[in-house]
């Protein structure tokens, strides 16, 4: 296991071995059964290419009413609890007393991507965001606090975990593309990304 630092993001390569990845995936599947993936729409009316759901007290959402955290799934139900296997990753890497209140779950099919953005709907940017990659590799791009300007990119593989915190907490980031068929973890292919966030 090695740790790379890129533009202030800490990239823990292969933090999760294949058994740990499968354990997290099994738990994520239970969450998705209770809170199915949906296709979010940006405030501007664009359908996003990722499919999304959440676990925890809050889920991250976007629709015509804007980007926000919501206490219920679009179907009206509260979100399932964040699985212990996922909270354990947060505990291991952050060592914080505080636990996240949202685990956003994004599913990327082969043609999905995510534009450059900041994670800034949380109340306090002193808390880090922790991001777990499962399944197919993704080209992850990291910029600075300002939009535009220089960026660097890195392939994230299944089992890699990124900590976006400290000075880099508001750095722009996005996913350029998915390398289809690069992992066997998800039987139907694609990539799952979990992001853990302290919301309140
Ligand atoms: C995100 O920024 O919400 C997702 C990052 C990723 O998919 O790696
Ligand atoms: Fe993000």
Short mmCIF file of C-alpha atoms and ligand atoms in Angstrom, two decimals:
data_model
loop_
_atom_site.label_atom_id
_atom_site.label_comp_id
_atom_site.label_asym_id
_atom_site.label_seq_id
_atom_site.Cartn_x
_atom_site.Cartn_y
_atom_site.Cartn_z
CA UNK A 1 0.00 0.00 0.00
CA UNK A 2 1.42 3.35 -1.00
CA UNK A 3 0.19 6.86 -0.48
CA UNK A 4 0.46 9.37 -3.32
CA UNK A 5 -0.06 13.07 -2.82
CA UNK A 6 -1.44 15.01 -5.72
CA UNK A 7 -2.45 18.66 -5.37
CA UNK A 8 -3.04 18.07 -1.66
CA UNK A 9 -5.25 15.01 -2.13
CA UNK A 10 -3.97 11.87 -0.38
CA UNK A 11 -4.41 8.81 -2.57
CA UNK A 12 -4.15 5.55 -0.63
CA UNK A 13 -3.45 3.02 -3.37
CA UNK A 14 -4.92 -0.43 -2.77
CA UNK A 15 -6.04 0.40 0.76
CA UNK A 16 -8.75 -2.25 0.36
CA UNK A 17 -7.62 -5.71 -0.70
CA UNK A 18 -9.99 -7.78 -2.89
CA UNK A 19 -11.74 -9.37 0.13
CA UNK A 20 -12.29 -5.97 1.72
CA UNK A 21 -13.60 -4.61 -1.59
CA UNK A 22 -16.10 -7.48 -1.80
CA UNK A 23 -17.23 -6.92 1.79
CA UNK A 24 -17.88 -3.23 1.13
CA UNK A 25 -19.60 -4.05 -2.16
CA UNK A 26 -21.94 -6.56 -0.44
CA UNK A 27 -22.94 -3.86 2.04
CA UNK A 28 -23.39 -1.27 -0.72
CA UNK A 29 -25.68 -3.69 -2.56
CA UNK A 30 -27.92 -3.88 0.52
CA UNK A 31 -28.08 -0.10 0.62
CA UNK A 32 -28.96 0.08 -3.07
CA UNK A 33 -31.71 -2.51 -2.62
CA UNK A 34 -33.34 -0.30 0.00
CA UNK A 35 -32.54 3.01 -1.74
CA UNK A 36 -32.35 2.40 -5.50
CA UNK A 37 -30.08 4.37 -7.81
CA UNK A 38 -31.72 7.31 -9.57
CA UNK A 39 -30.58 9.56 -12.38
CA UNK A 40 -30.00 13.07 -11.00
CA UNK A 41 -30.69 16.22 -12.97
CA UNK A 42 -28.61 19.38 -12.59
CA UNK A 43 -30.32 22.64 -11.58
CA UNK A 44 -29.86 23.65 -15.25
CA UNK A 45 -31.93 20.66 -16.37
CA UNK A 46 -29.11 18.36 -17.62
CA UNK A 47 -29.39 14.66 -16.79
CA UNK A 48 -26.17 13.54 -15.13
CA UNK A 49 -24.49 10.47 -16.60
CA UNK A 50 -23.84 8.90 -13.18
CA UNK A 51 -26.55 7.16 -11.21
CA UNK A 52 -26.76 8.10 -7.57
CA UNK A 53 -28.07 7.12 -4.17
CA UNK A 54 -26.94 7.63 -0.58
CA UNK A 55 -26.70 6.17 2.90
CA UNK A 56 -26.75 8.07 6.18
CA UNK A 57 -28.82 10.80 7.78
CA UNK A 58 -28.45 12.85 4.60
CA UNK A 59 -28.19 12.07 0.93
CA UNK A 60 -26.72 14.42 -1.63
CA UNK A 61 -29.18 15.38 -4.35
CA UNK A 62 -29.62 17.56 -7.34
CA UNK A 63 -32.76 18.41 -9.28
CA UNK A 64 -34.50 21.54 -10.53
CA UNK A 65 -34.45 22.90 -6.95
CA UNK A 66 -30.64 22.84 -6.82
CA UNK A 67 -27.74 20.99 -5.22
CA UNK A 68 -28.43 20.03 -1.63
CA UNK A 69 -28.50 17.44 1.13
CA UNK A 70 -31.89 15.83 1.76
CA UNK A 71 -33.09 13.57 4.56
CA UNK A 72 -35.08 11.40 2.18
CA UNK A 73 -34.61 9.56 -1.12
CA UNK A 74 -36.66 10.95 -4.03
CA UNK A 75 -39.10 8.07 -3.30
CA UNK A 76 -39.83 9.64 0.10
CA UNK A 77 -38.03 7.10 2.29
CA UNK A 78 -35.22 7.85 4.72
CA UNK A 79 -31.78 6.69 3.59
CA UNK A 80 -30.33 3.40 4.93
CA UNK A 81 -27.57 3.61 7.54
CA UNK A 82 -23.95 3.93 6.40
CA UNK A 83 -22.50 0.38 6.58
CA UNK A 84 -19.91 -0.31 9.29
CA UNK A 85 -17.40 -1.55 6.70
CA UNK A 86 -17.53 1.91 5.13
CA UNK A 87 -17.36 3.81 8.43
CA UNK A 88 -14.30 1.72 9.31
CA UNK A 89 -12.44 3.19 6.31
CA UNK A 90 -13.26 6.71 7.49
CA UNK A 91 -12.07 5.86 11.03
CA UNK A 92 -8.86 4.29 9.78
CA UNK A 93 -7.84 7.18 7.56
CA UNK A 94 -9.10 10.22 9.45
CA UNK A 95 -8.81 9.13 13.09
CA UNK A 96 -11.57 11.63 13.85
CA UNK A 97 -14.17 11.33 16.64
CA UNK A 98 -16.78 12.69 14.26
CA UNK A 99 -18.33 10.31 11.74
CA UNK A 100 -19.75 11.25 8.35
CA UNK A 101 -23.50 11.83 7.98
CA UNK A 102 -23.60 11.09 4.27
CA UNK A 103 -22.21 8.35 2.09
CA UNK A 104 -22.96 9.37 -1.48
CA UNK A 105 -22.92 6.36 -3.80
CA UNK A 106 -22.25 7.06 -7.48
CA UNK A 107 -22.46 4.41 -10.19
CA UNK A 108 -20.51 5.05 -13.38
CA UNK A 109 -21.39 2.93 -16.39
CA UNK A 110 -18.69 2.77 -19.09
CA UNK A 111 -19.78 6.07 -20.65
CA UNK A 112 -20.37 8.04 -17.45
CA UNK A 113 -18.20 10.90 -16.25
CA UNK A 114 -18.33 13.78 -13.82
CA UNK A 115 -17.39 17.35 -14.64
CA UNK A 116 -14.94 19.38 -12.57
CA UNK A 117 -16.60 20.62 -9.39
CA UNK A 118 -16.00 21.42 -5.73
CA UNK A 119 -17.74 19.60 -2.87
CA UNK A 120 -19.17 22.63 -1.12
CA UNK A 121 -22.67 21.87 0.08
CA UNK A 122 -21.40 20.91 3.55
CA UNK A 123 -21.58 23.28 6.51
CA UNK A 124 -17.92 23.06 7.60
CA UNK A 125 -15.01 22.55 5.18
CA UNK A 126 -12.63 21.67 8.00
CA UNK A 127 -13.90 18.08 7.77
CA UNK A 128 -12.37 15.98 5.00
CA UNK A 129 -14.23 14.08 2.29
CA UNK A 130 -13.15 10.45 1.87
CA UNK A 131 -13.70 8.76 -1.50
CA UNK A 132 -13.65 4.97 -2.09
CA UNK A 133 -13.29 3.46 -5.57
CA UNK A 134 -14.73 0.05 -6.49
CA UNK A 135 -14.80 -1.66 -9.88
CA UNK A 136 -13.52 -0.26 -13.16
CA UNK A 137 -10.68 2.26 -13.17
CA UNK A 138 -11.45 5.95 -13.47
CA UNK A 139 -9.34 8.83 -14.67
CA UNK A 140 -9.63 11.27 -11.78
CA UNK A 141 -8.69 14.89 -12.43
CA UNK A 142 -7.65 17.31 -9.69
CA UNK A 143 -7.35 21.08 -10.03
CA UNK A 144 -7.07 23.94 -7.58
CA UNK A 145 -9.52 25.99 -5.57
CA UNK A 146 -10.24 28.25 -8.53
CA UNK A 147 -12.07 27.03 -11.60
CA UNK A 148 -9.84 26.49 -14.61
CA UNK A 149 -6.06 26.49 -14.39
CA UNK A 150 -3.64 23.64 -14.14
CA UNK A 151 -4.86 20.13 -13.36
CA UNK A 152 -3.29 16.73 -12.79
CA UNK A 153 -4.89 13.37 -13.29
CA UNK A 154 -4.44 9.89 -11.92
CA UNK A 155 -6.10 6.53 -12.59
CA UNK A 156 -8.06 5.38 -9.54
CA UNK A 157 -8.36 1.63 -9.21
CA UNK A 158 -10.67 -0.62 -7.24
CA UNK A 159 -9.64 -0.44 -3.58
CA UNK A 160 -8.04 3.00 -3.81
CA UNK A 161 -9.22 5.57 -1.27
CA UNK A 162 -8.73 9.32 -1.62
CA UNK A 163 -8.77 11.80 1.26
CA UNK A 164 -9.72 15.30 0.14
CA UNK A 165 -8.98 17.50 3.12
CA UNK A 166 -6.99 20.28 4.67
CA UNK A 167 -5.83 22.96 2.24
CA UNK A 168 -7.10 20.84 -0.64
CA UNK A 169 -10.63 20.37 0.70
CA UNK A 170 -12.11 22.75 -1.87
CA UNK A 171 -9.96 21.71 -4.81
CA UNK A 172 -11.88 21.08 -8.00
CA UNK A 173 -12.05 17.46 -9.12
CA UNK A 174 -13.87 15.30 -11.61
CA UNK A 175 -13.88 12.01 -13.49
CA UNK A 176 -12.89 12.17 -17.16
CA UNK A 177 -13.59 8.61 -18.12
CA UNK A 178 -14.00 5.00 -17.08
CA UNK A 179 -11.79 2.21 -18.40
CA UNK A 180 -14.45 -0.38 -19.18
CA UNK A 181 -13.59 -3.97 -18.34
CA UNK A 182 -10.56 -3.07 -16.20
CA UNK A 183 -11.96 -4.75 -13.06
CA UNK A 184 -13.89 -7.93 -12.42
CA UNK A 185 -15.36 -6.77 -9.10
CA UNK A 186 -18.73 -5.72 -10.50
CA UNK A 187 -20.20 -8.58 -12.56
CA UNK A 188 -21.86 -6.16 -14.99
CA UNK A 189 -18.88 -3.81 -15.10
CA UNK A 190 -18.72 -0.13 -14.28
CA UNK A 191 -17.52 1.72 -11.24
CA UNK A 192 -18.93 2.56 -7.84
CA UNK A 193 -17.57 5.53 -5.94
CA UNK A 194 -18.47 6.23 -2.33
CA UNK A 195 -17.88 9.67 -0.86
CA UNK A 196 -18.13 10.15 2.88
CA UNK A 197 -19.05 13.61 4.07
CA UNK A 198 -19.69 15.38 7.35
CA UNK A 199 -22.72 17.49 6.44
CA UNK A 200 -23.83 19.49 9.49
C1 LIG B 1 -17.26 12.96 -6.63
O1 LIG B 1 -16.49 13.90 -6.71
O2 LIG B 1 -18.38 13.07 -6.10
C2 LIG B 1 -16.90 11.61 -7.21
C3 LIG B 1 -15.45 11.38 -7.32
C4 LIG B 1 -15.16 10.05 -7.93
O3 LIG B 1 -16.05 9.46 -8.56
O4 LIG B 1 -14.03 9.55 -7.82
FE1 LIG B 2 -16.88 15.64 -5.57
#
